[in-house]
Amino acid sequence: MLKEQLKDKLEALNQELSNHETYKSLDSLESVRTFMEYHIYAVWDFMSLLKSLQQRLTCVDVPWVESKQDPEVVRFINEIVIGEESDLDPDGNAISHYSLYLKAMEEVGADTSRVKEFIETQNMELIPEGAREFVDYNLKVAREGTDVEVASAFLYGREKLIPDMFTAIKDVMSAEKVECPTLIYYLERHIELDGDEHGPLAEKCLQALCGDDKAKWQSAEDVAVESLQLRSSLWDAVLTAIIREQEKAA
């Protein structure tokens, strides 16, 4: 019941994001490049939330001690880690989804120099405004939040939104007839994983962590709302950047 109430409350925010003007602005290769140059930071910090969950809910210490969590929760997290940190590329080689996304960016001519410099220096000032606030919040939750808060940010700010977003981008690239097999593979893979596997697994994880505890569900709701609001701000920043580039070209 508590889970259903949370889903109902967040439905309006999810619907608003699904209809964000940013999706409509993705009407050219140039706009997709701009989108990717912002979104790559969300791809990166997604892994920080996931690894935080893995550290908290499974055992990554030596000597190993069995996790006190429900074994199903441990399995959920480890399955998601395998899919995100060591999936297979189109040629069957192991690769993280972050690295696969970088390859897709290079394939379509998006600039990867800035995010690579950020990864080397961890200088937050290198992240474009709009994306920076989103990353800063998620890193803070990953480091300082409760297990429930991390799981909520992971689920409601990330997994539940990805299929709609990537379906829109895939449609645009197909309509533009852009040859980008790595990007299409990445999009299709995430639509498959996040919609059919990782999203439901993340929901089960949050359900297991909250149980029937009203306070925990309220905490999950608070983080979910803030995560969705920051995601909306990220899309606002992307839209502004796309419009700015269009005006320069004109």
PDB file of C-alpha atoms in Angstrom:
ATOM      1  CA  MET A   1       0.000   0.000   0.000  1.00  0.00           C
ATOM      2  CA  LEU A   2       2.767   2.438   0.948  1.00  0.00           C
ATOM      3  CA  LYS A   3       4.642   1.683  -2.254  1.00  0.00           C
ATOM      4  CA  GLU A   4       1.510   2.290  -4.312  1.00  0.00           C
ATOM      5  CA  GLN A   5       0.907   5.625  -2.595  1.00  0.00           C
ATOM      6  CA  LEU A   6       4.455   6.727  -3.428  1.00  0.00           C
ATOM      7  CA  LYS A   7       4.073   5.670  -7.052  1.00  0.00           C
ATOM      8  CA  ASP A   8       0.840   7.675  -7.315  1.00  0.00           C
ATOM      9  CA  LYS A   9       2.455  10.800  -5.863  1.00  0.00           C
ATOM     10  CA  LEU A  10       5.391  10.599  -8.245  1.00  0.00           C
ATOM     11  CA  GLU A  11       3.329   9.854 -11.341  1.00  0.00           C
ATOM     12  CA  ALA A  12       2.727  13.534 -12.122  1.00  0.00           C
ATOM     13  CA  LEU A  13       6.435  14.362 -11.882  1.00  0.00           C
ATOM     14  CA  ASN A  14       7.347  11.398 -14.062  1.00  0.00           C
ATOM     15  CA  GLN A  15       4.728  12.401 -16.609  1.00  0.00           C
ATOM     16  CA  GLU A  16       6.033  15.961 -16.664  1.00  0.00           C
ATOM     17  CA  LEU A  17       9.566  14.724 -17.318  1.00  0.00           C
ATOM     18  CA  SER A  18       8.377  12.354 -20.025  1.00  0.00           C
ATOM     19  CA  ASN A  19       6.856  15.355 -21.827  1.00  0.00           C
ATOM     20  CA  HIS A  20       9.786  17.712 -21.285  1.00  0.00           C
ATOM     21  CA  GLU A  21      10.524  20.103 -24.154  1.00  0.00           C
ATOM     22  CA  THR A  22      14.074  18.745 -24.319  1.00  0.00           C
ATOM     23  CA  TYR A  23      12.800  15.605 -26.047  1.00  0.00           C
ATOM     24  CA  LYS A  24      11.113  17.696 -28.721  1.00  0.00           C
ATOM     25  CA  SER A  25      14.299  19.701 -29.212  1.00  0.00           C
ATOM     26  CA  LEU A  26      16.224  16.570 -30.164  1.00  0.00           C
ATOM     27  CA  ASP A  27      15.624  17.010 -33.863  1.00  0.00           C
ATOM     28  CA  SER A  28      19.147  16.963 -35.297  1.00  0.00           C
ATOM     29  CA  LEU A  29      22.550  15.387 -34.870  1.00  0.00           C
ATOM     30  CA  GLU A  30      23.823  18.625 -33.328  1.00  0.00           C
ATOM     31  CA  SER A  31      21.127  18.621 -30.658  1.00  0.00           C
ATOM     32  CA  VAL A  32      21.841  14.987 -29.778  1.00  0.00           C
ATOM     33  CA  ARG A  33      25.530  15.824 -29.423  1.00  0.00           C
ATOM     34  CA  THR A  34      24.706  18.626 -26.998  1.00  0.00           C
ATOM     35  CA  PHE A  35      22.375  16.355 -25.057  1.00  0.00           C
ATOM     36  CA  MET A  36      25.045  13.685 -24.712  1.00  0.00           C
ATOM     37  CA  GLU A  37      27.666  16.195 -23.566  1.00  0.00           C
ATOM     38  CA  TYR A  38      25.414  16.944 -20.578  1.00  0.00           C
ATOM     39  CA  HIS A  39      23.931  13.521 -20.003  1.00  0.00           C
ATOM     40  CA  ILE A  40      27.312  11.765 -19.772  1.00  0.00           C
ATOM     41  CA  TYR A  41      27.709  13.146 -16.244  1.00  0.00           C
ATOM     42  CA  ALA A  42      24.449  11.512 -15.206  1.00  0.00           C
ATOM     43  CA  VAL A  43      25.700   8.249 -16.727  1.00  0.00           C
ATOM     44  CA  TRP A  44      28.838   8.570 -14.611  1.00  0.00           C
ATOM     45  CA  ASP A  45      27.283   9.470 -11.273  1.00  0.00           C
ATOM     46  CA  PHE A  46      24.642   6.773 -11.733  1.00  0.00           C
ATOM     47  CA  MET A  47      27.482   4.332 -11.089  1.00  0.00           C
ATOM     48  CA  SER A  48      28.317   6.077  -7.819  1.00  0.00           C
ATOM     49  CA  LEU A  49      24.788   5.477  -6.552  1.00  0.00           C
ATOM     50  CA  LEU A  50      24.980   1.856  -7.680  1.00  0.00           C
ATOM     51  CA  LYS A  51      28.374   1.239  -6.090  1.00  0.00           C
ATOM     52  CA  SER A  52      27.149   2.871  -2.894  1.00  0.00           C
ATOM     53  CA  LEU A  53      24.306   0.358  -2.808  1.00  0.00           C
ATOM     54  CA  GLN A  54      26.716  -2.470  -3.476  1.00  0.00           C
ATOM     55  CA  GLN A  55      28.996  -1.365  -0.624  1.00  0.00           C
ATOM     56  CA  ARG A  56      26.078  -0.993   1.778  1.00  0.00           C
ATOM     57  CA  LEU A  57      23.929  -3.996   0.906  1.00  0.00           C
ATOM     58  CA  THR A  58      26.430  -6.646  -0.173  1.00  0.00           C
ATOM     59  CA  CYS A  59      29.888  -7.479   1.170  1.00  0.00           C
ATOM     60  CA  VAL A  60      32.916  -6.092  -0.674  1.00  0.00           C
ATOM     61  CA  ASP A  61      35.278  -6.378   2.295  1.00  0.00           C
ATOM     62  CA  VAL A  62      38.093  -8.804   3.030  1.00  0.00           C
ATOM     63  CA  PRO A  63      37.669 -11.069   4.872  1.00  0.00           C
ATOM     64  CA  TRP A  64      34.199 -11.650   3.469  1.00  0.00           C
ATOM     65  CA  VAL A  65      31.267 -11.662   5.869  1.00  0.00           C
ATOM     66  CA  GLU A  66      27.819 -12.545   4.628  1.00  0.00           C
ATOM     67  CA  SER A  67      25.535  -9.553   4.217  1.00  0.00           C
ATOM     68  CA  LYS A  68      22.776  -9.101   6.776  1.00  0.00           C
ATOM     69  CA  GLN A  69      20.438  -8.074   3.979  1.00  0.00           C
ATOM     70  CA  ASP A  70      17.885 -10.389   2.425  1.00  0.00           C
ATOM     71  CA  PRO A  71      19.782 -12.556  -0.090  1.00  0.00           C
ATOM     72  CA  GLU A  72      17.283 -11.443  -2.732  1.00  0.00           C
ATOM     73  CA  VAL A  73      18.362  -7.813  -2.212  1.00  0.00           C
ATOM     74  CA  VAL A  74      22.016  -8.828  -2.515  1.00  0.00           C
ATOM     75  CA  ARG A  75      21.231 -10.654  -5.733  1.00  0.00           C
ATOM     76  CA  PHE A  76      19.297  -7.653  -7.121  1.00  0.00           C
ATOM     77  CA  ILE A  77      22.246  -5.326  -6.594  1.00  0.00           C
ATOM     78  CA  ASN A  78      24.895  -7.712  -7.927  1.00  0.00           C
ATOM     79  CA  GLU A  79      22.847  -8.408 -11.055  1.00  0.00           C
ATOM     80  CA  ILE A  80      22.560  -4.689 -11.780  1.00  0.00           C
ATOM     81  CA  VAL A  81      26.297  -4.177 -11.190  1.00  0.00           C
ATOM     82  CA  ILE A  82      27.143  -6.931 -13.658  1.00  0.00           C
ATOM     83  CA  GLY A  83      24.925  -5.360 -16.295  1.00  0.00           C
ATOM     84  CA  GLU A  84      26.184  -1.810 -15.783  1.00  0.00           C
ATOM     85  CA  GLU A  85      29.874  -2.291 -15.003  1.00  0.00           C
ATOM     86  CA  SER A  86      30.707  -5.233 -17.250  1.00  0.00           C
ATOM     87  CA  ASP A  87      28.119  -5.648 -19.994  1.00  0.00           C
ATOM     88  CA  LEU A  88      28.986  -6.820 -23.496  1.00  0.00           C
ATOM     89  CA  ASP A  89      29.501  -4.492 -26.451  1.00  0.00           C
ATOM     90  CA  PRO A  90      28.192  -5.294 -29.955  1.00  0.00           C
ATOM     91  CA  ASP A  91      31.300  -7.434 -30.573  1.00  0.00           C
ATOM     92  CA  GLY A  92      30.905  -9.434 -27.381  1.00  0.00           C
ATOM     93  CA  ASN A  93      33.659  -7.660 -25.423  1.00  0.00           C
ATOM     94  CA  ALA A  94      33.147  -6.743 -21.777  1.00  0.00           C
ATOM     95  CA  ILE A  95      32.672  -3.024 -21.203  1.00  0.00           C
ATOM     96  CA  SER A  96      31.040  -0.650 -18.726  1.00  0.00           C
ATOM     97  CA  HIS A  97      28.039   1.316 -19.903  1.00  0.00           C
ATOM     98  CA  TYR A  98      29.936   4.522 -19.125  1.00  0.00           C
ATOM     99  CA  SER A  99      32.723   3.557 -21.543  1.00  0.00           C
ATOM    100  CA  LEU A 100      30.172   2.391 -24.083  1.00  0.00           C
ATOM    101  CA  TYR A 101      28.469   5.788 -23.858  1.00  0.00           C
ATOM    102  CA  LEU A 102      31.814   7.543 -24.421  1.00  0.00           C
ATOM    103  CA  LYS A 103      32.315   5.448 -27.551  1.00  0.00           C
ATOM    104  CA  ALA A 104      28.848   6.394 -28.733  1.00  0.00           C
ATOM    105  CA  MET A 105      29.642  10.067 -28.144  1.00  0.00           C
ATOM    106  CA  GLU A 106      32.829   9.825 -30.193  1.00  0.00           C
ATOM    107  CA  GLU A 107      30.922   7.984 -32.902  1.00  0.00           C
ATOM    108  CA  VAL A 108      28.489  10.880 -33.390  1.00  0.00           C
ATOM    109  CA  GLY A 109      31.111  13.607 -32.961  1.00  0.00           C
ATOM    110  CA  ALA A 110      30.185  14.777 -29.454  1.00  0.00           C
ATOM    111  CA  ASP A 111      32.966  16.325 -27.358  1.00  0.00           C
ATOM    112  CA  THR A 112      34.342  13.933 -24.705  1.00  0.00           C
ATOM    113  CA  SER A 113      37.389  15.976 -23.675  1.00  0.00           C
ATOM    114  CA  ARG A 114      35.634  17.848 -20.875  1.00  0.00           C
ATOM    115  CA  VAL A 115      34.200  14.804 -19.125  1.00  0.00           C
ATOM    116  CA  LYS A 116      37.505  12.940 -19.458  1.00  0.00           C
ATOM    117  CA  GLU A 117      39.299  15.844 -17.804  1.00  0.00           C
ATOM    118  CA  PHE A 118      36.697  15.838 -15.053  1.00  0.00           C
ATOM    119  CA  ILE A 119      37.219  12.122 -14.423  1.00  0.00           C
ATOM    120  CA  GLU A 120      40.972  12.684 -14.113  1.00  0.00           C
ATOM    121  CA  THR A 121      40.771  15.762 -11.876  1.00  0.00           C
ATOM    122  CA  GLN A 122      37.395  15.360 -10.118  1.00  0.00           C
ATOM    123  CA  ASN A 123      37.066  19.123 -10.506  1.00  0.00           C
ATOM    124  CA  MET A 124      33.326  19.768 -10.218  1.00  0.00           C
ATOM    125  CA  GLU A 125      33.721  23.147 -11.928  1.00  0.00           C
ATOM    126  CA  LEU A 126      34.301  21.284 -15.183  1.00  0.00           C
ATOM    127  CA  ILE A 127      30.734  19.951 -15.152  1.00  0.00           C
ATOM    128  CA  PRO A 128      28.333  22.239 -17.052  1.00  0.00           C
ATOM    129  CA  GLU A 129      25.949  24.211 -14.882  1.00  0.00           C
ATOM    130  CA  GLY A 130      22.695  22.329 -14.604  1.00  0.00           C
ATOM    131  CA  ALA A 131      24.412  18.978 -14.736  1.00  0.00           C
ATOM    132  CA  ARG A 132      26.693  20.007 -11.870  1.00  0.00           C
ATOM    133  CA  GLU A 133      23.849  20.427  -9.378  1.00  0.00           C
ATOM    134  CA  PHE A 134      22.415  17.070 -10.379  1.00  0.00           C
ATOM    135  CA  VAL A 135      25.760  15.296  -9.916  1.00  0.00           C
ATOM    136  CA  ASP A 136      26.524  17.087  -6.659  1.00  0.00           C
ATOM    137  CA  TYR A 137      23.210  15.998  -5.146  1.00  0.00           C
ATOM    138  CA  ASN A 138      23.582  12.375  -6.175  1.00  0.00           C
ATOM    139  CA  LEU A 139      27.157  12.150  -4.912  1.00  0.00           C
ATOM    140  CA  LYS A 140      26.038  13.597  -1.578  1.00  0.00           C
ATOM    141  CA  VAL A 141      23.234  11.032  -1.335  1.00  0.00           C
ATOM    142  CA  ALA A 142      25.618   8.224  -2.334  1.00  0.00           C
ATOM    143  CA  ARG A 143      28.094   9.247   0.375  1.00  0.00           C
ATOM    144  CA  GLU A 144      25.872  10.479   3.196  1.00  0.00           C
ATOM    145  CA  GLY A 145      22.345   9.193   2.610  1.00  0.00           C
ATOM    146  CA  THR A 146      20.659   6.254   4.271  1.00  0.00           C
ATOM    147  CA  ASP A 147      20.293   2.967   2.420  1.00  0.00           C
ATOM    148  CA  VAL A 148      16.692   3.892   1.624  1.00  0.00           C
ATOM    149  CA  GLU A 149      17.659   7.333   0.321  1.00  0.00           C
ATOM    150  CA  VAL A 150      20.326   5.908  -1.988  1.00  0.00           C
ATOM    151  CA  ALA A 151      17.957   3.242  -3.283  1.00  0.00           C
ATOM    152  CA  SER A 152      15.237   5.839  -3.891  1.00  0.00           C
ATOM    153  CA  ALA A 153      17.561   8.183  -5.810  1.00  0.00           C
ATOM    154  CA  PHE A 154      18.770   5.232  -7.832  1.00  0.00           C
ATOM    155  CA  LEU A 155      15.277   4.051  -8.705  1.00  0.00           C
ATOM    156  CA  TYR A 156      13.149   7.155  -9.098  1.00  0.00           C
ATOM    157  CA  GLY A 157      15.794   9.581 -10.344  1.00  0.00           C
ATOM    158  CA  ARG A 158      17.328   7.123 -12.765  1.00  0.00           C
ATOM    159  CA  GLU A 159      16.035   3.718 -13.746  1.00  0.00           C
ATOM    160  CA  LYS A 160      12.360   4.594 -14.113  1.00  0.00           C
ATOM    161  CA  LEU A 161      13.100   7.498 -16.470  1.00  0.00           C
ATOM    162  CA  ILE A 162      15.617   5.945 -18.815  1.00  0.00           C
ATOM    163  CA  PRO A 163      13.409   3.873 -21.185  1.00  0.00           C
ATOM    164  CA  ASP A 164      11.222   6.826 -22.237  1.00  0.00           C
ATOM    165  CA  MET A 165      14.218   9.093 -22.752  1.00  0.00           C
ATOM    166  CA  PHE A 166      16.232   6.644 -24.813  1.00  0.00           C
ATOM    167  CA  THR A 167      13.274   5.621 -26.926  1.00  0.00           C
ATOM    168  CA  ALA A 168      12.859   9.287 -27.914  1.00  0.00           C
ATOM    169  CA  ILE A 169      16.539   9.651 -28.855  1.00  0.00           C
ATOM    170  CA  LYS A 170      16.530   6.428 -30.835  1.00  0.00           C
ATOM    171  CA  ASP A 171      13.537   7.615 -32.852  1.00  0.00           C
ATOM    172  CA  VAL A 172      15.265  10.907 -33.649  1.00  0.00           C
ATOM    173  CA  MET A 173      18.501   9.284 -34.774  1.00  0.00           C
ATOM    174  CA  SER A 174      16.579   6.841 -36.932  1.00  0.00           C
ATOM    175  CA  ALA A 175      14.599   9.654 -38.554  1.00  0.00           C
ATOM    176  CA  GLU A 176      17.829  11.564 -39.225  1.00  0.00           C
ATOM    177  CA  LYS A 177      19.346   8.422 -40.780  1.00  0.00           C
ATOM    178  CA  VAL A 178      22.555   8.881 -38.774  1.00  0.00           C
ATOM    179  CA  GLU A 179      24.920   5.910 -38.891  1.00  0.00           C
ATOM    180  CA  CYS A 180      25.658   5.320 -35.221  1.00  0.00           C
ATOM    181  CA  PRO A 181      25.534   1.592 -34.419  1.00  0.00           C
ATOM    182  CA  THR A 182      27.243   1.964 -31.037  1.00  0.00           C
ATOM    183  CA  LEU A 183      24.766   4.595 -29.878  1.00  0.00           C
ATOM    184  CA  ILE A 184      21.785   2.589 -31.134  1.00  0.00           C
ATOM    185  CA  TYR A 185      23.138  -0.511 -29.403  1.00  0.00           C
ATOM    186  CA  TYR A 186      23.585   1.435 -26.177  1.00  0.00           C
ATOM    187  CA  LEU A 187      20.060   2.846 -26.348  1.00  0.00           C
ATOM    188  CA  GLU A 188      18.447  -0.481 -27.168  1.00  0.00           C
ATOM    189  CA  ARG A 189      20.437  -2.229 -24.452  1.00  0.00           C
ATOM    190  CA  HIS A 190      19.348   0.276 -21.820  1.00  0.00           C
ATOM    191  CA  ILE A 191      15.735   0.224 -22.954  1.00  0.00           C
ATOM    192  CA  GLU A 192      15.832  -3.549 -22.552  1.00  0.00           C
ATOM    193  CA  LEU A 193      17.714  -3.652 -19.248  1.00  0.00           C
ATOM    194  CA  ASP A 194      16.152  -0.667 -17.487  1.00  0.00           C
ATOM    195  CA  GLY A 195      12.603  -1.275 -18.601  1.00  0.00           C
ATOM    196  CA  ASP A 196      12.468  -5.041 -18.271  1.00  0.00           C
ATOM    197  CA  GLU A 197      15.132  -5.938 -15.707  1.00  0.00           C
ATOM    198  CA  HIS A 198      16.932  -3.246 -13.737  1.00  0.00           C
ATOM    199  CA  GLY A 199      13.902  -1.060 -13.089  1.00  0.00           C
ATOM    200  CA  PRO A 200      11.846  -3.888 -11.552  1.00  0.00           C
ATOM    201  CA  LEU A 201      14.909  -5.099  -9.599  1.00  0.00           C
ATOM    202  CA  ALA A 202      15.493  -1.611  -8.182  1.00  0.00           C
ATOM    203  CA  GLU A 203      11.826  -1.418  -7.173  1.00  0.00           C
ATOM    204  CA  LYS A 204      12.057  -4.734  -5.363  1.00  0.00           C
ATOM    205  CA  CYS A 205      15.198  -3.529  -3.600  1.00  0.00           C
ATOM    206  CA  LEU A 206      13.502  -0.377  -2.306  1.00  0.00           C
ATOM    207  CA  GLN A 207      10.437  -2.364  -1.263  1.00  0.00           C
ATOM    208  CA  ALA A 208      12.635  -4.763   0.708  1.00  0.00           C
ATOM    209  CA  LEU A 209      14.490  -1.904   2.424  1.00  0.00           C
ATOM    210  CA  CYS A 210      11.340   0.017   3.389  1.00  0.00           C
ATOM    211  CA  GLY A 211       8.972  -2.828   4.210  1.00  0.00           C
ATOM    212  CA  ASP A 212       5.964  -1.377   6.032  1.00  0.00           C
ATOM    213  CA  ASP A 213       7.936   1.405   7.728  1.00  0.00           C
ATOM    214  CA  LYS A 214       6.089   4.697   7.092  1.00  0.00           C
ATOM    215  CA  ALA A 215       9.116   6.804   8.031  1.00  0.00           C
ATOM    216  CA  LYS A 216      11.292   4.993   5.508  1.00  0.00           C
ATOM    217  CA  TRP A 217       8.715   5.405   2.760  1.00  0.00           C
ATOM    218  CA  GLN A 218       8.488   9.107   3.577  1.00  0.00           C
ATOM    219  CA  SER A 219      12.271   9.366   3.314  1.00  0.00           C
ATOM    220  CA  ALA A 220      12.127   7.553  -0.022  1.00  0.00           C
ATOM    221  CA  GLU A 221       9.457   9.976  -1.218  1.00  0.00           C
ATOM    222  CA  ASP A 222      11.444  13.068  -0.184  1.00  0.00           C
ATOM    223  CA  VAL A 223      14.546  11.919  -2.067  1.00  0.00           C
ATOM    224  CA  ALA A 224      12.520  10.777  -5.065  1.00  0.00           C
ATOM    225  CA  VAL A 225      10.836  14.176  -5.414  1.00  0.00           C
ATOM    226  CA  GLU A 226      14.114  16.061  -5.134  1.00  0.00           C
ATOM    227  CA  SER A 227      15.808  13.696  -7.588  1.00  0.00           C
ATOM    228  CA  LEU A 228      13.041  14.225 -10.144  1.00  0.00           C
ATOM    229  CA  GLN A 229      13.131  17.984  -9.676  1.00  0.00           C
ATOM    230  CA  LEU A 230      16.893  18.028 -10.237  1.00  0.00           C
ATOM    231  CA  ARG A 231      16.489  15.796 -13.296  1.00  0.00           C
ATOM    232  CA  SER A 232      14.008  18.358 -14.628  1.00  0.00           C
ATOM    233  CA  SER A 233      16.557  21.121 -13.986  1.00  0.00           C
ATOM    234  CA  LEU A 234      19.143  19.083 -15.880  1.00  0.00           C
ATOM    235  CA  TRP A 235      16.790  18.820 -18.848  1.00  0.00           C
ATOM    236  CA  ASP A 236      16.175  22.582 -18.604  1.00  0.00           C
ATOM    237  CA  ALA A 237      19.928  23.161 -18.866  1.00  0.00           C
ATOM    238  CA  VAL A 238      20.172  20.840 -21.859  1.00  0.00           C
ATOM    239  CA  LEU A 239      17.304  22.625 -23.587  1.00  0.00           C
ATOM    240  CA  THR A 240      18.931  26.013 -22.979  1.00  0.00           C
ATOM    241  CA  ALA A 241      22.223  24.736 -24.411  1.00  0.00           C
ATOM    242  CA  ILE A 242      20.510  23.303 -27.495  1.00  0.00           C
ATOM    243  CA  ILE A 243      18.660  26.561 -28.147  1.00  0.00           C
ATOM    244  CA  ARG A 244      21.882  28.511 -27.694  1.00  0.00           C
ATOM    245  CA  GLU A 245      23.675  26.334 -30.255  1.00  0.00           C
ATOM    246  CA  GLN A 246      20.782  26.691 -32.688  1.00  0.00           C
ATOM    247  CA  GLU A 247      20.919  30.473 -32.360  1.00  0.00           C
ATOM    248  CA  LYS A 248      24.672  30.457 -33.022  1.00  0.00           C
ATOM    249  CA  ALA A 249      24.179  28.343 -36.154  1.00  0.00           C
ATOM    250  CA  ALA A 250      21.461  30.707 -37.385  1.00  0.00           C
TER     251      ALA A 250
END
